[in-house]
Amino acid sequence: MSDVQQWIKETVTSTPVVLFMKGTAQFPQCGFSGRAIQILKACGVENIATVNVLEDGEVRQGIKEYSNWPTIPQLYVRGEFVGGSDIMSEMYESGELKKLLDNQA
């Protein structure tokens, strides 16, 4: 396992909610990342750990390989890959995402 893959694994398993995104929670750099942050806040998540993939090309590529998912943002809850903004939207609409996040503690 490469250093980047190891770092990603440690990050997603040591933090309850992690969003790999373009930009930051305060200043998203793409609409999908902005939507993902809005959804998490609407679910009442206050401690969102974010990783700005635009700051590190290795992490940007590495997270795609780690999850075997081609797009960013990517949400992880308790070490498990949940999905991107489209899946987050669907889960939010159905109430499933809030349920998952409420059980994060």
Short mmCIF file of N, CA, C and O in Angstrom, two decimals:
data_model
loop_
_atom_site.label_atom_id
_atom_site.label_comp_id
_atom_site.label_asym_id
_atom_site.label_seq_id
_atom_site.Cartn_x
_atom_site.Cartn_y
_atom_site.Cartn_z
N MET A 1 0.85 -1.17 0.00
CA MET A 1 0.00 0.00 0.00
C MET A 1 0.90 1.25 0.00
O MET A 1 1.83 1.35 0.79
N SER A 2 0.60 2.20 -0.88
CA SER A 2 1.43 3.40 -0.97
C SER A 2 1.20 4.30 0.24
O SER A 2 0.24 4.13 1.00
N ASP A 3 2.08 5.26 0.40
CA ASP A 3 1.95 6.21 1.51
C ASP A 3 0.63 6.96 1.44
O ASP A 3 -0.02 7.18 2.45
N VAL A 4 0.23 7.36 0.23
CA VAL A 4 -1.02 8.10 0.05
C VAL A 4 -2.20 7.21 0.41
O VAL A 4 -3.11 7.65 1.13
N GLN A 5 -2.19 5.98 -0.05
CA GLN A 5 -3.28 5.05 0.27
C GLN A 5 -3.36 4.81 1.78
O GLN A 5 -4.44 4.76 2.35
N GLN A 6 -2.20 4.68 2.43
CA GLN A 6 -2.16 4.48 3.87
C GLN A 6 -2.72 5.71 4.59
O GLN A 6 -3.50 5.59 5.53
N TRP A 7 -2.33 6.90 4.12
CA TRP A 7 -2.81 8.14 4.73
C TRP A 7 -4.33 8.25 4.58
O TRP A 7 -5.03 8.62 5.53
N ILE A 8 -4.85 7.93 3.40
CA ILE A 8 -6.29 7.98 3.16
C ILE A 8 -7.00 7.01 4.11
O ILE A 8 -8.00 7.37 4.74
N LYS A 9 -6.49 5.80 4.20
CA LYS A 9 -7.11 4.80 5.07
C LYS A 9 -7.14 5.28 6.52
O LYS A 9 -8.16 5.17 7.20
N GLU A 10 -6.03 5.83 7.00
CA GLU A 10 -5.97 6.34 8.37
C GLU A 10 -6.95 7.49 8.56
O GLU A 10 -7.62 7.59 9.59
N THR A 11 -7.06 8.36 7.56
CA THR A 11 -7.95 9.52 7.65
C THR A 11 -9.41 9.08 7.74
O THR A 11 -10.14 9.56 8.60
N VAL A 12 -9.83 8.17 6.87
CA VAL A 12 -11.25 7.79 6.85
C VAL A 12 -11.63 6.89 8.02
O VAL A 12 -12.79 6.85 8.40
N THR A 13 -10.66 6.18 8.60
CA THR A 13 -11.00 5.30 9.72
C THR A 13 -10.85 5.98 11.07
O THR A 13 -11.44 5.52 12.05
N SER A 14 -10.12 7.08 11.15
CA SER A 14 -9.91 7.75 12.44
C SER A 14 -10.88 8.91 12.68
O SER A 14 -10.93 9.45 13.77
N THR A 15 -11.64 9.28 11.67
CA THR A 15 -12.57 10.41 11.77
C THR A 15 -13.96 9.93 11.35
O THR A 15 -14.09 9.30 10.31
N PRO A 16 -15.00 10.22 12.16
CA PRO A 16 -16.34 9.69 11.86
C PRO A 16 -16.91 10.12 10.49
O PRO A 16 -17.45 9.29 9.78
N VAL A 17 -16.76 11.39 10.12
CA VAL A 17 -17.31 11.88 8.85
C VAL A 17 -16.22 12.63 8.11
O VAL A 17 -15.70 13.63 8.61
N VAL A 18 -15.86 12.13 6.93
CA VAL A 18 -14.81 12.76 6.12
C VAL A 18 -15.35 12.97 4.71
O VAL A 18 -15.90 12.05 4.10
N LEU A 19 -15.17 14.20 4.21
CA LEU A 19 -15.56 14.51 2.85
C LEU A 19 -14.33 14.94 2.07
O LEU A 19 -13.68 15.92 2.41
N PHE A 20 -13.97 14.15 1.06
CA PHE A 20 -12.92 14.54 0.12
C PHE A 20 -13.60 15.41 -0.92
O PHE A 20 -14.57 14.97 -1.56
N MET A 21 -13.14 16.65 -1.07
CA MET A 21 -13.85 17.60 -1.91
C MET A 21 -12.87 18.54 -2.62
O MET A 21 -11.68 18.54 -2.32
N LYS A 22 -13.42 19.31 -3.54
CA LYS A 22 -12.64 20.35 -4.20
C LYS A 22 -12.92 21.64 -3.45
O LYS A 22 -14.04 22.12 -3.42
N GLY A 23 -11.87 22.17 -2.79
CA GLY A 23 -12.02 23.36 -1.98
C GLY A 23 -12.22 22.99 -0.52
O GLY A 23 -11.88 21.90 -0.09
N THR A 24 -12.78 23.94 0.23
CA THR A 24 -13.01 23.74 1.66
C THR A 24 -14.49 23.89 1.96
O THR A 24 -15.26 24.37 1.12
N ALA A 25 -14.88 23.52 3.17
CA ALA A 25 -16.28 23.66 3.56
C ALA A 25 -16.71 25.13 3.49
O ALA A 25 -17.83 25.43 3.12
N GLN A 26 -15.80 26.03 3.83
CA GLN A 26 -16.10 27.45 3.79
C GLN A 26 -16.08 28.02 2.37
O GLN A 26 -16.75 29.00 2.08
N PHE A 27 -15.29 27.40 1.49
CA PHE A 27 -15.15 27.91 0.12
C PHE A 27 -15.02 26.75 -0.87
O PHE A 27 -13.94 26.46 -1.36
N PRO A 28 -16.14 26.06 -1.14
CA PRO A 28 -16.10 24.96 -2.11
C PRO A 28 -15.67 25.47 -3.50
O PRO A 28 -16.05 26.57 -3.90
N GLN A 29 -14.91 24.65 -4.20
CA GLN A 29 -14.39 25.04 -5.52
C GLN A 29 -15.16 24.41 -6.67
O GLN A 29 -14.76 24.54 -7.82
N CYS A 30 -16.25 23.70 -6.38
CA CYS A 30 -17.11 23.18 -7.44
C CYS A 30 -18.52 23.02 -6.88
O CYS A 30 -18.70 22.90 -5.67
N GLY A 31 -19.49 23.04 -7.75
CA GLY A 31 -20.88 22.94 -7.33
C GLY A 31 -21.21 21.66 -6.61
O GLY A 31 -21.99 21.66 -5.65
N PHE A 32 -20.64 20.55 -7.05
CA PHE A 32 -20.92 19.26 -6.42
C PHE A 32 -20.39 19.23 -4.99
O PHE A 32 -21.06 18.72 -4.08
N SER A 33 -19.20 19.77 -4.78
CA SER A 33 -18.64 19.83 -3.43
C SER A 33 -19.47 20.75 -2.55
O SER A 33 -19.73 20.46 -1.38
N GLY A 34 -19.92 21.88 -3.10
CA GLY A 34 -20.77 22.79 -2.36
C GLY A 34 -22.08 22.14 -1.96
O GLY A 34 -22.55 22.29 -0.82
N ARG A 35 -22.66 21.39 -2.87
CA ARG A 35 -23.91 20.67 -2.58
C ARG A 35 -23.70 19.63 -1.48
O ARG A 35 -24.54 19.47 -0.59
N ALA A 36 -22.58 18.93 -1.54
CA ALA A 36 -22.29 17.91 -0.53
C ALA A 36 -22.20 18.54 0.86
O ALA A 36 -22.75 18.00 1.83
N ILE A 37 -21.55 19.69 0.97
CA ILE A 37 -21.45 20.39 2.26
C ILE A 37 -22.84 20.83 2.73
O ILE A 37 -23.20 20.66 3.90
N GLN A 38 -23.64 21.36 1.82
CA GLN A 38 -25.01 21.79 2.18
C GLN A 38 -25.82 20.62 2.72
O GLN A 38 -26.55 20.76 3.70
N ILE A 39 -25.70 19.48 2.07
CA ILE A 39 -26.45 18.28 2.50
C ILE A 39 -26.00 17.85 3.90
O ILE A 39 -26.84 17.57 4.75
N LEU A 40 -24.70 17.82 4.13
CA LEU A 40 -24.20 17.41 5.45
C LEU A 40 -24.67 18.38 6.54
O LEU A 40 -25.09 17.96 7.61
N LYS A 41 -24.64 19.67 6.24
CA LYS A 41 -25.11 20.65 7.22
C LYS A 41 -26.61 20.51 7.45
O LYS A 41 -27.09 20.62 8.58
N ALA A 42 -27.37 20.24 6.39
CA ALA A 42 -28.82 20.04 6.52
C ALA A 42 -29.13 18.82 7.37
O ALA A 42 -30.18 18.76 8.01
N CYS A 43 -28.21 17.86 7.40
CA CYS A 43 -28.38 16.66 8.22
C CYS A 43 -27.94 16.91 9.67
O CYS A 43 -28.02 16.01 10.50
N GLY A 44 -27.44 18.10 9.94
CA GLY A 44 -27.04 18.45 11.30
C GLY A 44 -25.62 18.07 11.66
O GLY A 44 -25.25 18.11 12.84
N VAL A 45 -24.81 17.72 10.69
CA VAL A 45 -23.42 17.36 10.97
C VAL A 45 -22.63 18.65 11.22
O VAL A 45 -22.61 19.53 10.37
N GLU A 46 -22.02 18.75 12.39
CA GLU A 46 -21.26 19.95 12.72
C GLU A 46 -19.77 19.75 12.53
O GLU A 46 -19.06 20.66 12.14
N ASN A 47 -19.29 18.56 12.83
CA ASN A 47 -17.86 18.29 12.71
C ASN A 47 -17.59 17.52 11.42
O ASN A 47 -17.50 16.30 11.43
N ILE A 48 -17.47 18.26 10.34
CA ILE A 48 -17.19 17.65 9.04
C ILE A 48 -15.69 17.81 8.78
O ILE A 48 -15.20 18.92 8.67
N ALA A 49 -14.99 16.70 8.72
CA ALA A 49 -13.58 16.75 8.33
C ALA A 49 -13.54 16.76 6.81
O ALA A 49 -14.14 15.91 6.16
N THR A 50 -12.88 17.77 6.27
CA THR A 50 -12.79 17.85 4.81
C THR A 50 -11.34 17.77 4.38
O THR A 50 -10.43 18.19 5.10
N VAL A 51 -11.14 17.20 3.20
CA VAL A 51 -9.82 17.13 2.59
C VAL A 51 -9.94 17.80 1.22
O VAL A 51 -10.73 17.36 0.38
N ASN A 52 -9.17 18.87 1.02
CA ASN A 52 -9.19 19.59 -0.25
C ASN A 52 -8.25 18.88 -1.23
O ASN A 52 -7.04 18.99 -1.12
N VAL A 53 -8.83 18.16 -2.17
CA VAL A 53 -8.02 17.38 -3.11
C VAL A 53 -7.27 18.26 -4.11
O VAL A 53 -6.35 17.79 -4.77
N LEU A 54 -7.65 19.53 -4.20
CA LEU A 54 -6.95 20.44 -5.12
C LEU A 54 -5.57 20.82 -4.59
O LEU A 54 -4.73 21.30 -5.35
N GLU A 55 -5.33 20.57 -3.30
CA GLU A 55 -4.03 20.91 -2.71
C GLU A 55 -2.97 19.84 -2.95
O GLU A 55 -1.80 20.10 -2.75
N ASP A 56 -3.39 18.63 -3.34
CA ASP A 56 -2.44 17.54 -3.49
C ASP A 56 -2.91 16.59 -4.58
O ASP A 56 -3.89 15.86 -4.40
N GLY A 57 -2.20 16.60 -5.69
CA GLY A 57 -2.56 15.75 -6.83
C GLY A 57 -2.52 14.27 -6.50
O GLY A 57 -3.30 13.48 -7.04
N GLU A 58 -1.60 13.87 -5.61
CA GLU A 58 -1.51 12.46 -5.23
C GLU A 58 -2.76 12.03 -4.46
O GLU A 58 -3.26 10.93 -4.67
N VAL A 59 -3.22 12.88 -3.58
CA VAL A 59 -4.44 12.57 -2.82
C VAL A 59 -5.64 12.57 -3.76
O VAL A 59 -6.51 11.70 -3.68
N ARG A 60 -5.66 13.53 -4.69
CA ARG A 60 -6.77 13.61 -5.65
C ARG A 60 -6.90 12.33 -6.45
O ARG A 60 -7.99 11.80 -6.64
N GLN A 61 -5.79 11.81 -6.93
CA GLN A 61 -5.82 10.55 -7.68
C GLN A 61 -5.98 9.36 -6.74
O GLN A 61 -6.71 8.42 -7.03
N GLY A 62 -5.32 9.44 -5.60
CA GLY A 62 -5.32 8.33 -4.65
C GLY A 62 -6.71 8.01 -4.11
O GLY A 62 -7.05 6.84 -3.93
N ILE A 63 -7.53 9.03 -3.87
CA ILE A 63 -8.86 8.76 -3.32
C ILE A 63 -9.74 8.07 -4.37
O ILE A 63 -10.56 7.23 -4.04
N LYS A 64 -9.53 8.40 -5.62
CA LYS A 64 -10.29 7.73 -6.70
C LYS A 64 -9.93 6.25 -6.76
O LYS A 64 -10.80 5.41 -6.98
N GLU A 65 -8.66 5.95 -6.56
CA GLU A 65 -8.21 4.56 -6.57
C GLU A 65 -8.67 3.84 -5.30
O GLU A 65 -9.08 2.67 -5.35
N TYR A 66 -8.59 4.52 -4.16
CA TYR A 66 -8.97 3.93 -2.88
C TYR A 66 -10.42 3.45 -2.90
O TYR A 66 -10.74 2.37 -2.45
N SER A 67 -11.30 4.29 -3.44
CA SER A 67 -12.73 3.98 -3.44
C SER A 67 -13.18 3.27 -4.71
O SER A 67 -14.30 2.77 -4.77
N ASN A 68 -12.32 3.28 -5.72
CA ASN A 68 -12.71 2.79 -7.05
C ASN A 68 -13.92 3.57 -7.56
O ASN A 68 -14.85 3.02 -8.13
N TRP A 69 -13.90 4.88 -7.31
CA TRP A 69 -14.98 5.79 -7.69
C TRP A 69 -14.33 6.96 -8.42
O TRP A 69 -13.42 7.59 -7.88
N PRO A 70 -14.77 7.30 -9.63
CA PRO A 70 -14.03 8.25 -10.47
C PRO A 70 -14.22 9.73 -10.15
O PRO A 70 -13.48 10.55 -10.67
N THR A 71 -15.20 10.08 -9.33
CA THR A 71 -15.48 11.50 -9.14
C THR A 71 -15.30 11.96 -7.70
O THR A 71 -15.28 11.17 -6.77
N ILE A 72 -15.21 13.26 -7.57
CA ILE A 72 -15.09 13.92 -6.27
C ILE A 72 -16.21 14.94 -6.23
O ILE A 72 -16.46 15.59 -7.24
N PRO A 73 -16.90 15.11 -5.12
CA PRO A 73 -16.59 14.72 -3.76
C PRO A 73 -16.89 13.26 -3.45
O PRO A 73 -17.62 12.60 -4.18
N GLN A 74 -16.30 12.81 -2.34
CA GLN A 74 -16.54 11.47 -1.84
C GLN A 74 -16.73 11.54 -0.33
O GLN A 74 -15.90 12.12 0.37
N LEU A 75 -17.82 10.94 0.14
CA LEU A 75 -18.14 10.94 1.56
C LEU A 75 -17.83 9.59 2.19
O LEU A 75 -18.18 8.55 1.63
N TYR A 76 -17.18 9.65 3.36
CA TYR A 76 -16.90 8.46 4.15
C TYR A 76 -17.51 8.66 5.54
O TYR A 76 -17.35 9.72 6.14
N VAL A 77 -18.22 7.64 6.02
CA VAL A 77 -18.77 7.66 7.36
C VAL A 77 -18.26 6.42 8.09
O VAL A 77 -18.47 5.30 7.61
N ARG A 78 -17.56 6.65 9.19
CA ARG A 78 -16.95 5.56 9.96
C ARG A 78 -16.12 4.62 9.08
O ARG A 78 -16.21 3.40 9.20
N GLY A 79 -15.35 5.19 8.18
CA GLY A 79 -14.44 4.40 7.35
C GLY A 79 -15.07 3.79 6.12
O GLY A 79 -14.37 3.23 5.28
N GLU A 80 -16.39 3.89 5.99
CA GLU A 80 -17.08 3.29 4.84
C GLU A 80 -17.39 4.35 3.79
O GLU A 80 -17.89 5.42 4.11
N PHE A 81 -17.11 4.02 2.53
CA PHE A 81 -17.42 4.91 1.43
C PHE A 81 -18.93 4.95 1.23
O PHE A 81 -19.58 3.92 1.10
N VAL A 82 -19.50 6.15 1.25
CA VAL A 82 -20.94 6.33 1.06
C VAL A 82 -21.24 6.64 -0.40
O VAL A 82 -22.10 6.03 -1.02
N GLY A 83 -20.53 7.60 -0.98
CA GLY A 83 -20.76 7.96 -2.38
C GLY A 83 -20.43 9.41 -2.64
O GLY A 83 -19.90 10.11 -1.78
N GLY A 84 -20.79 9.86 -3.83
CA GLY A 84 -20.58 11.24 -4.23
C GLY A 84 -21.83 12.07 -4.00
O GLY A 84 -22.78 11.63 -3.35
N SER A 85 -21.84 13.27 -4.56
CA SER A 85 -22.95 14.19 -4.28
C SER A 85 -24.29 13.68 -4.80
O SER A 85 -25.32 13.93 -4.17
N ASP A 86 -24.28 12.94 -5.91
CA ASP A 86 -25.55 12.41 -6.43
C ASP A 86 -26.15 11.37 -5.48
O ASP A 86 -27.35 11.41 -5.16
N ILE A 87 -25.33 10.48 -4.99
CA ILE A 87 -25.79 9.46 -4.04
C ILE A 87 -26.18 10.13 -2.72
O ILE A 87 -27.19 9.78 -2.12
N MET A 88 -25.39 11.11 -2.30
CA MET A 88 -25.72 11.84 -1.07
C MET A 88 -27.09 12.52 -1.21
O MET A 88 -27.89 12.49 -0.27
N SER A 89 -27.36 13.10 -2.37
CA SER A 89 -28.66 13.76 -2.61
C SER A 89 -29.80 12.77 -2.50
O SER A 89 -30.81 13.04 -1.83
N GLU A 90 -29.65 11.63 -3.15
CA GLU A 90 -30.69 10.60 -3.10
C GLU A 90 -30.91 10.10 -1.68
O GLU A 90 -32.05 9.94 -1.24
N MET A 91 -29.82 9.86 -0.96
CA MET A 91 -29.93 9.37 0.42
C MET A 91 -30.53 10.44 1.34
O MET A 91 -31.27 10.13 2.27
N TYR A 92 -30.23 11.71 1.06
CA TYR A 92 -30.79 12.81 1.85
C TYR A 92 -32.30 12.89 1.65
O TYR A 92 -33.05 13.00 2.60
N GLU A 93 -32.71 12.81 0.38
CA GLU A 93 -34.15 12.90 0.05
C GLU A 93 -34.94 11.77 0.72
O GLU A 93 -36.06 11.97 1.16
N SER A 94 -34.35 10.59 0.82
CA SER A 94 -35.06 9.45 1.39
C SER A 94 -34.96 9.40 2.92
O SER A 94 -35.65 8.60 3.55
N GLY A 95 -34.09 10.24 3.49
CA GLY A 95 -33.90 10.24 4.94
C GLY A 95 -32.83 9.26 5.40
O GLY A 95 -32.46 9.22 6.57
N GLU A 96 -32.33 8.48 4.47
CA GLU A 96 -31.34 7.45 4.79
C GLU A 96 -30.01 8.05 5.26
O GLU A 96 -29.37 7.54 6.17
N LEU A 97 -29.61 9.17 4.65
CA LEU A 97 -28.32 9.78 5.00
C LEU A 97 -28.36 10.34 6.42
O LEU A 97 -27.43 10.13 7.20
N LYS A 98 -29.44 11.00 6.78
CA LYS A 98 -29.55 11.55 8.14
C LYS A 98 -29.49 10.43 9.17
O LYS A 98 -28.81 10.53 10.19
N LYS A 99 -30.16 9.32 8.87
CA LYS A 99 -30.16 8.16 9.77
C LYS A 99 -28.72 7.64 9.94
O LYS A 99 -28.28 7.36 11.06
N LEU A 100 -28.01 7.51 8.83
CA LEU A 100 -26.63 7.04 8.87
C LEU A 100 -25.75 7.98 9.68
O LEU A 100 -24.96 7.55 10.51
N LEU A 101 -25.93 9.28 9.46
CA LEU A 101 -25.09 10.28 10.15
C LEU A 101 -25.47 10.41 11.62
O LEU A 101 -24.62 10.68 12.45
N ASP A 102 -26.74 10.21 11.95
CA ASP A 102 -27.17 10.28 13.35
C ASP A 102 -26.53 9.18 14.17
O ASP A 102 -26.35 9.32 15.38
N ASN A 103 -26.19 8.08 13.53
CA ASN A 103 -25.59 6.93 14.22
C ASN A 103 -24.08 6.98 14.24
O ASN A 103 -23.43 5.99 14.55
N GLN A 104 -23.50 8.11 13.86
CA GLN A 104 -22.04 8.19 13.71
C GLN A 104 -21.28 8.16 15.02
O GLN A 104 -20.11 7.82 15.04
N ALA A 105 -21.90 8.53 16.11
CA ALA A 105 -21.17 8.65 17.38
C ALA A 105 -20.71 7.31 17.91
O ALA A 105 -21.29 6.30 17.67
#
